[in-house]
């Protein structure tokens, strides 16, 4: 399918690198094609919901994907950017396994400026169409973050509150254990019991409008963190035009010194498709 994607965002201009500034009219169409492809991929990610609770919607057997993006430049500037993403799942009708990995590496003028790994491994077992149990291991490794490592392992129960063609709502919760290693400046490592609570909700408001809200909470004595992703997808008319607005929020009850307790990311993506 041929797809042309358009996005209206000042961040695209603000994020232009120094290497891009050296491009001229003689650079050619390859750069335009690469940039449009990058925009298409970014917008496609905006329209997809990566979170999932339980085995709802999983296909039988094995499924997965692996993505790799890399870029390098030299001359007036020297930089390297690498991104790897993997998503694997298996489901036999009762038991489900899911693994998600995301690795990013960035280098500027020979100096590493980014290196992070996010991972999520989860097992889910259905008891009946409503109730299920889960066990999960999730965490991050990032030497350029206040939390150099942050790991949570837990178990619990889940319940599908609503499961209709137009509305899906599932919740899960359970105890676990959290281990975090903060950077040397902060020096506030901790290991403690924790509680995880998750909610995934989506509703088709009209034929062309879908509302979704996904929330994850990990609570412990040292810090409670809340991740929330709220979005609305609009199908504008019947001409292949779609719009997504979203707000992603990360909230910490006890942020590290010098950091705000709340981060919000606002997104607006506009896609026009035709064959």
Tab-separated table of C-alpha atoms in Angstrom:
chain	number	residue	atom	x	y	z
A	1	UNK	CA	0.000	0.000	0.000
A	2	UNK	CA	1.303	3.424	-0.926
A	3	UNK	CA	0.954	5.887	1.911
A	4	UNK	CA	1.782	9.580	2.129
A	5	UNK	CA	2.011	10.903	5.687
A	6	UNK	CA	1.883	14.557	6.642
A	7	UNK	CA	2.649	15.880	10.116
A	8	UNK	CA	2.300	19.423	11.425
A	9	UNK	CA	4.805	19.850	14.265
A	10	UNK	CA	7.236	22.607	15.087
A	11	UNK	CA	9.430	19.957	16.703
A	12	UNK	CA	10.388	18.715	13.270
A	13	UNK	CA	12.031	22.064	12.521
A	14	UNK	CA	13.468	22.499	15.999
A	15	UNK	CA	15.000	19.025	15.896
A	16	UNK	CA	16.988	19.641	12.706
A	17	UNK	CA	20.642	18.700	13.291
A	18	UNK	CA	23.750	20.656	12.381
A	19	UNK	CA	24.506	18.128	9.675
A	20	UNK	CA	21.114	18.810	8.115
A	21	UNK	CA	21.927	22.502	7.926
A	22	UNK	CA	24.713	21.718	5.467
A	23	UNK	CA	22.302	20.236	2.933
A	24	UNK	CA	21.607	22.238	-0.216
A	25	UNK	CA	19.372	22.032	-3.246
A	26	UNK	CA	21.937	19.674	-4.789
A	27	UNK	CA	21.597	17.092	-2.015
A	28	UNK	CA	19.049	15.161	-4.071
A	29	UNK	CA	15.779	13.380	-3.437
A	30	UNK	CA	17.256	10.568	-1.344
A	31	UNK	CA	17.328	12.775	1.740
A	32	UNK	CA	13.692	13.792	1.196
A	33	UNK	CA	12.675	10.155	0.816
A	34	UNK	CA	14.544	9.150	3.966
A	35	UNK	CA	12.972	11.934	5.986
A	36	UNK	CA	9.476	11.100	4.752
A	37	UNK	CA	10.044	7.438	5.594
A	38	UNK	CA	11.188	8.394	9.105
A	39	UNK	CA	8.070	10.542	9.538
A	40	UNK	CA	5.834	7.701	8.346
A	41	UNK	CA	7.393	5.326	10.864
A	42	UNK	CA	7.098	7.820	13.728
A	43	UNK	CA	3.455	8.498	12.942
A	44	UNK	CA	2.680	4.785	12.621
A	45	UNK	CA	4.087	4.291	16.133
A	46	UNK	CA	1.848	7.100	17.406
A	47	UNK	CA	-1.220	5.305	16.075
A	48	UNK	CA	-0.282	1.952	17.616
A	49	UNK	CA	-0.907	1.047	21.257
A	50	UNK	CA	2.047	-0.975	22.517
A	51	UNK	CA	0.477	-1.912	25.841
A	52	UNK	CA	-1.618	-5.029	26.345
A	53	UNK	CA	-3.152	-6.714	29.364
A	54	UNK	CA	-3.732	-10.453	29.351
A	55	UNK	CA	-4.189	-12.559	26.227
A	56	UNK	CA	-7.056	-10.543	24.752
A	57	UNK	CA	-6.571	-10.166	21.006
A	58	UNK	CA	-3.522	-12.420	20.721
A	59	UNK	CA	-3.281	-14.796	17.804
A	60	UNK	CA	-2.573	-18.471	18.337
A	61	UNK	CA	1.016	-19.610	17.947
A	62	UNK	CA	4.141	-17.515	17.616
A	63	UNK	CA	4.330	-13.970	16.325
A	64	UNK	CA	6.927	-11.258	16.512
A	65	UNK	CA	8.843	-8.475	14.867
A	66	UNK	CA	12.359	-7.088	14.845
A	67	UNK	CA	13.273	-3.557	13.766
A	68	UNK	CA	16.679	-1.967	13.301
A	69	UNK	CA	17.480	1.631	12.394
A	70	UNK	CA	20.979	3.076	12.145
A	71	UNK	CA	22.468	6.294	10.806
A	72	UNK	CA	25.946	7.802	10.750
A	73	UNK	CA	27.433	11.040	9.470
A	74	UNK	CA	30.918	12.510	9.149
A	75	UNK	CA	32.487	15.669	7.810
A	76	UNK	CA	31.396	18.856	9.538
A	77	UNK	CA	29.750	16.729	12.196
A	78	UNK	CA	30.261	13.128	13.257
A	79	UNK	CA	27.372	11.253	14.817
A	80	UNK	CA	25.967	7.755	15.132
A	81	UNK	CA	22.442	6.704	16.045
A	82	UNK	CA	21.279	3.108	16.463
A	83	UNK	CA	17.858	1.810	17.449
A	84	UNK	CA	16.761	-1.803	17.874
A	85	UNK	CA	13.265	-2.948	18.757
A	86	UNK	CA	11.942	-6.482	19.237
A	87	UNK	CA	8.480	-7.753	20.064
A	88	UNK	CA	7.755	-11.478	20.416
A	89	UNK	CA	4.704	-13.355	21.702
A	90	UNK	CA	3.346	-16.897	21.880
A	91	UNK	CA	-0.169	-18.047	22.766
A	92	UNK	CA	-1.708	-21.549	22.910
A	93	UNK	CA	-5.256	-20.511	23.746
A	94	UNK	CA	-4.676	-20.483	27.523
A	95	UNK	CA	-1.042	-19.547	28.179
A	96	UNK	CA	0.616	-16.506	26.703
A	97	UNK	CA	4.199	-15.217	26.716
A	98	UNK	CA	5.297	-11.766	25.617
A	99	UNK	CA	8.732	-10.157	25.315
A	100	UNK	CA	9.469	-6.562	24.331
A	101	UNK	CA	12.953	-5.054	23.992
A	102	UNK	CA	14.077	-1.573	22.980
A	103	UNK	CA	17.708	-0.470	22.705
A	104	UNK	CA	18.996	2.965	21.699
A	105	UNK	CA	22.534	4.222	21.257
A	106	UNK	CA	23.748	7.663	20.252
A	107	UNK	CA	27.206	9.130	19.725
A	108	UNK	CA	28.149	12.738	18.923
A	109	UNK	CA	31.691	13.795	18.010
A	110	UNK	CA	33.039	10.527	19.409
A	111	UNK	CA	31.263	10.934	22.748
A	112	UNK	CA	28.424	8.619	23.792
A	113	UNK	CA	25.357	10.747	24.507
A	114	UNK	CA	22.699	8.038	24.799
A	115	UNK	CA	22.582	4.335	25.633
A	116	UNK	CA	19.494	2.728	27.069
A	117	UNK	CA	17.709	-0.610	27.205
A	118	UNK	CA	14.052	-1.154	28.090
A	119	UNK	CA	12.676	-4.661	28.563
A	120	UNK	CA	9.374	-6.299	29.470
A	121	UNK	CA	8.790	-10.048	29.857
A	122	UNK	CA	5.340	-11.273	30.849
A	123	UNK	CA	3.505	-14.606	31.238
A	124	UNK	CA	-0.282	-14.711	31.326
A	125	UNK	CA	-2.634	-17.627	31.988
A	126	UNK	CA	-6.377	-17.448	31.368
A	127	UNK	CA	-8.698	-19.119	33.889
A	128	UNK	CA	-11.867	-18.203	32.021
A	129	UNK	CA	-12.946	-15.458	29.593
A	130	UNK	CA	-12.845	-12.914	32.436
A	131	UNK	CA	-10.118	-13.859	34.935
A	132	UNK	CA	-6.399	-14.399	34.334
A	133	UNK	CA	-3.106	-14.504	36.245
A	134	UNK	CA	0.205	-12.931	35.285
A	135	UNK	CA	3.890	-12.826	36.172
A	136	UNK	CA	6.181	-10.145	34.785
A	137	UNK	CA	9.696	-8.761	34.782
A	138	UNK	CA	10.240	-5.249	33.495
A	139	UNK	CA	12.906	-2.612	33.784
A	140	UNK	CA	15.393	-0.236	32.265
A	141	UNK	CA	19.139	0.298	32.049
A	142	UNK	CA	20.247	3.853	31.264
A	143	UNK	CA	23.520	5.375	32.436
A	144	UNK	CA	22.363	8.808	31.242
A	145	UNK	CA	19.287	8.808	33.465
A	146	UNK	CA	18.917	9.504	37.179
A	147	UNK	CA	17.776	5.876	37.456
A	148	UNK	CA	20.732	3.950	36.011
A	149	UNK	CA	18.827	0.685	36.529
A	150	UNK	CA	15.230	0.158	37.573
A	151	UNK	CA	13.799	-3.370	37.788
A	152	UNK	CA	10.426	-4.707	38.878
A	153	UNK	CA	9.354	-8.349	39.191
A	154	UNK	CA	5.820	-9.239	40.235
A	155	UNK	CA	2.801	-11.526	40.008
A	156	UNK	CA	-0.911	-10.928	40.248
A	157	UNK	CA	-4.436	-11.340	38.924
A	158	UNK	CA	-6.329	-9.618	36.159
A	159	UNK	CA	-9.942	-9.121	35.168
A	160	UNK	CA	-11.585	-8.155	31.875
A	161	UNK	CA	-14.195	-5.668	33.013
A	162	UNK	CA	-15.678	-5.075	29.558
A	163	UNK	CA	-15.092	-7.031	26.372
A	164	UNK	CA	-17.361	-6.036	23.494
A	165	UNK	CA	-16.683	-5.134	19.863
A	166	UNK	CA	-16.815	-1.425	20.783
A	167	UNK	CA	-15.372	-1.316	24.317
A	168	UNK	CA	-12.388	-3.135	25.825
A	169	UNK	CA	-11.321	-2.607	29.445
A	170	UNK	CA	-8.957	-4.845	31.408
A	171	UNK	CA	-7.256	-4.320	34.774
A	172	UNK	CA	-4.567	-6.225	36.642
A	173	UNK	CA	-2.735	-5.813	39.951
A	174	UNK	CA	-0.367	-7.665	42.233
A	175	UNK	CA	2.604	-7.490	44.594
A	176	UNK	CA	6.236	-7.497	43.557
A	177	UNK	CA	9.733	-6.329	44.311
A	178	UNK	CA	11.535	-3.251	42.954
A	179	UNK	CA	15.295	-2.673	42.764
A	180	UNK	CA	16.640	0.698	41.621
A	181	UNK	CA	20.177	2.011	41.267
A	182	UNK	CA	20.466	5.786	40.971
A	183	UNK	CA	23.458	7.716	39.684
A	184	UNK	CA	26.466	8.427	41.920
A	185	UNK	CA	25.537	12.072	42.455
A	186	UNK	CA	22.138	11.214	43.942
A	187	UNK	CA	23.313	8.061	45.765
A	188	UNK	CA	19.839	6.858	46.735
A	189	UNK	CA	19.671	3.199	45.696
A	190	UNK	CA	16.843	1.092	47.084
A	191	UNK	CA	15.427	-2.424	47.189
A	192	UNK	CA	11.888	-2.862	48.479
A	193	UNK	CA	8.506	-4.466	48.046
A	194	UNK	CA	6.167	-2.810	45.570
A	195	UNK	CA	2.703	-2.993	44.077
A	196	UNK	CA	1.817	-2.841	40.388
A	197	UNK	CA	-1.553	-1.779	38.991
A	198	UNK	CA	-2.417	-1.528	35.284
A	199	UNK	CA	-5.480	-0.528	33.311
A	200	UNK	CA	-6.088	-0.624	29.550
A	201	UNK	CA	-9.252	0.985	28.188
A	202	UNK	CA	-10.420	1.668	24.649
A	203	UNK	CA	-13.810	2.638	23.286
A	204	UNK	CA	-15.168	3.271	19.818
A	205	UNK	CA	-17.125	6.503	20.303
A	206	UNK	CA	-18.399	6.599	16.735
A	207	UNK	CA	-17.513	4.721	13.585
A	208	UNK	CA	-14.480	6.930	13.040
A	209	UNK	CA	-13.476	7.947	16.591
A	210	UNK	CA	-11.612	5.718	19.073
A	211	UNK	CA	-10.648	6.816	22.596
A	212	UNK	CA	-7.962	4.997	24.595
A	213	UNK	CA	-6.372	5.411	27.999
A	214	UNK	CA	-3.618	3.151	29.350
A	215	UNK	CA	-2.297	3.514	32.900
A	216	UNK	CA	0.545	1.756	34.717
A	217	UNK	CA	1.401	2.330	38.381
A	218	UNK	CA	4.310	0.918	40.389
A	219	UNK	CA	4.100	1.955	44.038
A	220	UNK	CA	6.802	1.543	46.699
A	221	UNK	CA	7.991	3.383	49.797
A	222	UNK	CA	10.786	5.282	48.028
A	223	UNK	CA	8.751	6.393	45.024
A	224	UNK	CA	5.493	5.768	43.231
A	225	UNK	CA	5.583	6.220	39.477
A	226	UNK	CA	2.526	6.602	37.265
A	227	UNK	CA	2.607	6.296	33.471
A	228	UNK	CA	-0.500	7.346	31.556
A	229	UNK	CA	-1.103	7.394	27.804
A	230	UNK	CA	-4.334	9.057	26.693
A	231	UNK	CA	-5.189	9.295	23.014
A	232	UNK	CA	-7.988	9.859	20.513
A	233	UNK	CA	-7.926	8.636	16.914
A	234	UNK	CA	-10.179	10.397	14.409
A	235	UNK	CA	-11.005	9.091	10.954
A	236	UNK	CA	-11.820	12.315	9.103
A	237	UNK	CA	-14.405	11.597	6.428
A	238	UNK	CA	-13.936	8.698	4.039
A	239	UNK	CA	-10.939	10.061	2.140
A	240	UNK	CA	-8.183	8.259	4.093
A	241	UNK	CA	-7.493	11.167	6.443
A	242	UNK	CA	-6.808	10.316	10.108
A	243	UNK	CA	-5.787	12.391	13.115
A	244	UNK	CA	-4.409	11.306	16.487
A	245	UNK	CA	-4.024	13.500	19.531
A	246	UNK	CA	-2.305	12.132	22.627
A	247	UNK	CA	-0.980	13.084	26.039
A	248	UNK	CA	1.651	10.923	27.732
A	249	UNK	CA	2.276	11.652	31.408
A	250	UNK	CA	4.935	10.349	33.784
A	251	UNK	CA	4.502	11.265	37.451
A	252	UNK	CA	6.785	10.536	40.432
A	253	UNK	CA	5.665	11.114	44.006
A	254	UNK	CA	9.306	11.462	45.131
A	255	UNK	CA	11.391	12.755	42.221
A	256	UNK	CA	15.143	12.961	42.539
A	257	UNK	CA	16.480	16.362	43.697
A	258	UNK	CA	16.396	18.979	40.971
A	259	UNK	CA	13.762	17.169	38.879
A	260	UNK	CA	10.075	17.986	38.386
A	261	UNK	CA	7.551	15.399	39.530
A	262	UNK	CA	5.578	15.422	36.250
A	263	UNK	CA	6.558	15.162	32.577
A	264	UNK	CA	3.945	15.593	29.854
A	265	UNK	CA	4.390	14.850	26.154
A	266	UNK	CA	1.726	16.181	23.792
A	267	UNK	CA	1.368	14.605	20.370
A	268	UNK	CA	-0.507	15.535	17.217
A	269	UNK	CA	-0.252	13.359	14.107
A	270	UNK	CA	-2.078	13.778	10.821
A	271	UNK	CA	-2.062	11.017	8.207
A	272	UNK	CA	-3.478	10.995	4.703
A	273	UNK	CA	-3.543	7.692	2.852
A	274	UNK	CA	-4.493	6.814	-0.686
A	275	UNK	CA	-3.952	3.833	-3.005
